[in-house]
C-alpha cells in the first residue's frame, strides 16, 4: 500500500518550482518571497464531488478546474499568481485516478504560473480545497466595494457558456431543432478548463473602481459588488456577450444562463464612464444612486447560485 508521503512525492512534488518560491513541498511549511512593495493576497476554494463536479468526470479536468476556479479570485483582486496549496481528501487510494488528477494539477500550475508549494492529504469523501496566493503592488488592490453611481458595469469574455455546458453534461439541453448542433469540445473547455483573466491585471490596476469574479452568476455577483459599494445596479440583458455556441441554444435561454448560471469565471468590473473599453470587454450596465437591482424583463428574485438557499 502506498503511503501518504509517497503519494505526495510521486504525484505532486514536481509542481513547486516558481520565481517566488523559496521553500516548497517537503517541509512543515512553505516559504515565498514577494517583490518589494507588494502585498500578499490569499483565497481558498473548496469543491466537493457530486456538488461542484461529476464524480465520474475525468480526473485531469477536475484537477485543472478546481485550481482555475480558485485562481480567478486572484485575478478579480488584480493580484498576480505566486503559489498555491492543495488539500485533498480521498475515499481510497486509486493510483490511476491520482495520476490523471495530478496531470490536471500540473497543467494548471504551468498554465497559470501557480506553483504548488504544500497542502494536506487525508481520507474521506472526495473533496478538494485549494488555497491560492498572489501579489499586488501596494495601493493597487482592487476590491468589490469601490463602485460609485455612474460607473459602468463591464464584463470580460462571454457569459453563460459554463451553464450551457452543465446542461449538456446533464443531458438537459432543450429539445428544439436549433439545439442539436453542440460543440462539445468548446463547452467541455469552458466548464472544466476556465481561464482566470490574469491578462487584465495591469488594466484593472489602472482603471477599475471595483471587481468581482463571476462564479455564481452575473446577477448575484454584480449585486454583491453593488451592495458592498452602497449603490444600485441596472443591467441590460440585451447587451450581454454571448458566444455563438451558447446563443445557438436559444436567445432567451442563453440570457438566463448568462445572468444566473455561474461558473464562467469571467470578471465583472466597475469603471468610470470616461474609460475606454478595450476589445474583449463589454459594457452590460451601470451603477445607480438608488440601491436596487434592475434588469428589465428578468425576475431578479432568482439571482443565481447559493450553496445554502436550496435553489438557484
Coordinates of N, CA, C and O in Angstrom, one line a residue, residues 65 158-170 172-174 187 190-191 215 217 246 249 253-265 312:
X65 N -9.8 22.3 -13.1 CA -10.9 23.2 -12.8 C -10.9 23.8 -11.4 O -11.1 24.9 -11.2
X158 N -17.3 36.0 -22.7 CA -18.7 35.7 -22.9 C -19.2 35.0 -21.7 O -18.5 34.3 -20.9
X159 N -20.5 35.1 -21.5 CA -21.2 34.6 -20.3 C -22.2 33.5 -20.7 O -22.8 33.5 -21.8
X160 N -22.5 32.6 -19.7 CA -23.5 31.6 -19.9 C -22.9 30.3 -20.5 O -23.6 29.3 -20.6
X161 N -21.7 30.3 -20.9 CA -21.1 29.1 -21.6 C -21.0 27.9 -20.6 O -21.3 26.8 -20.9
X162 N -20.6 28.2 -19.4 CA -20.4 27.1 -18.4 C -21.8 26.5 -18.0 O -21.9 25.3 -17.8
X163 N -22.8 27.3 -17.9 CA -24.2 26.9 -17.5 C -24.7 26.0 -18.7 O -25.4 25.0 -18.5
X164 N -24.5 26.4 -19.9 CA -24.9 25.7 -21.1 C -24.1 24.3 -21.1 O -24.7 23.3 -21.4
X165 N -22.9 24.4 -20.8 CA -22.1 23.1 -20.7 C -22.6 22.2 -19.6 O -22.7 21.0 -19.9
X166 N -23.0 22.7 -18.5 CA -23.6 21.9 -17.4 C -24.9 21.2 -17.9 O -25.1 20.0 -17.7
X167 N -25.7 22.0 -18.6 CA -26.9 21.4 -19.1 C -26.6 20.3 -20.1 O -27.3 19.3 -20.2
X168 N -25.6 20.5 -20.9 CA -25.2 19.5 -21.9 C -24.7 18.2 -21.1 O -25.1 17.1 -21.5
X169 N -23.9 18.4 -20.1 CA -23.3 17.3 -19.4 C -24.4 16.5 -18.6 O -24.3 15.3 -18.5
X170 N -25.4 17.2 -18.2 CA -26.5 16.6 -17.5 C -27.6 16.1 -18.4 O -28.6 15.5 -18.0
X172 N -29.6 17.9 -20.3 CA -30.8 18.7 -20.1 C -31.0 19.9 -21.0 O -31.7 20.8 -20.8
X173 N -30.3 19.8 -22.1 CA -30.5 20.9 -23.1 C -31.9 20.8 -23.7 O -32.4 19.7 -23.9
X174 N -32.5 22.0 -24.0 CA -33.9 22.0 -24.5 C -33.9 21.2 -25.8 O -33.0 21.2 -26.6
X187 N -17.7 23.5 -25.1 CA -18.4 23.5 -23.8 C -17.6 22.8 -22.7 O -17.6 23.2 -21.5
X190 N -14.9 25.2 -21.6 CA -15.5 26.3 -20.8 C -15.9 25.9 -19.4 O -15.8 26.6 -18.4
X191 N -16.3 24.6 -19.2 CA -16.7 24.2 -17.9 C -15.5 23.7 -17.1 O -15.4 24.0 -15.9
X215 N -18.6 33.7 -10.5 CA -18.6 32.3 -10.2 C -20.1 31.8 -9.9 O -20.4 30.7 -10.1
X217 N -23.0 33.5 -11.1 CA -23.9 34.2 -12.0 C -23.7 35.7 -11.9 O -23.5 36.3 -10.9
X246 N -23.4 29.2 -27.4 CA -24.4 29.3 -26.4 C -25.7 30.0 -27.0 O -26.8 29.5 -26.7
X249 N -28.4 27.9 -28.7 CA -29.4 27.1 -27.9 C -30.7 27.9 -27.6 O -31.6 27.4 -27.0
X253 N -32.9 31.5 -23.5 CA -32.2 30.6 -22.6 C -30.8 31.0 -22.4 O -30.3 30.9 -21.2
X254 N -30.1 31.5 -23.4 CA -28.7 31.9 -23.3 C -28.6 33.1 -22.3 O -27.7 33.2 -21.5
X255 N -29.6 34.0 -22.4 CA -29.6 35.2 -21.5 C -29.7 34.7 -20.0 O -29.1 35.2 -19.1
X256 N -30.7 33.8 -19.8 CA -30.8 33.3 -18.5 C -29.6 32.6 -17.9 O -29.2 32.8 -16.8
X257 N -28.9 31.8 -18.8 CA -27.7 31.2 -18.4 C -26.6 32.3 -18.0 O -25.9 32.2 -17.1
X258 N -26.6 33.3 -18.9 CA -25.6 34.3 -18.7 C -25.8 35.1 -17.4 O -24.8 35.5 -16.7
X259 N -27.0 35.3 -17.0 CA -27.4 36.1 -15.8 C -27.3 35.3 -14.5 O -26.8 35.8 -13.5
X260 N -27.6 34.0 -14.6 CA -27.8 33.2 -13.3 C -27.0 31.9 -13.3 O -27.0 31.2 -12.2
X261 N -26.3 31.6 -14.4 CA -25.8 30.2 -14.5 C -24.5 30.0 -13.6 O -24.3 29.1 -12.9
X262 N -23.6 31.0 -13.7 CA -22.3 30.9 -12.9 C -21.3 30.0 -13.6 O -21.5 29.5 -14.7
X263 N -20.2 29.9 -12.9 CA -19.0 29.0 -13.3 C -18.3 29.5 -14.5 O -17.5 28.8 -15.1
X264 N -18.6 30.7 -15.0 CA -17.8 31.2 -16.1 C -16.4 31.7 -15.8 O -15.5 31.7 -16.6
X265 N -16.3 32.2 -14.5 CA -15.0 32.7 -14.0 C -14.5 33.8 -14.9 O -13.3 34.0 -15.1
X312 N -31.6 27.9 -7.1 CA -30.9 28.9 -7.9 C -31.8 30.1 -8.2 O -33.0 30.0 -8.2

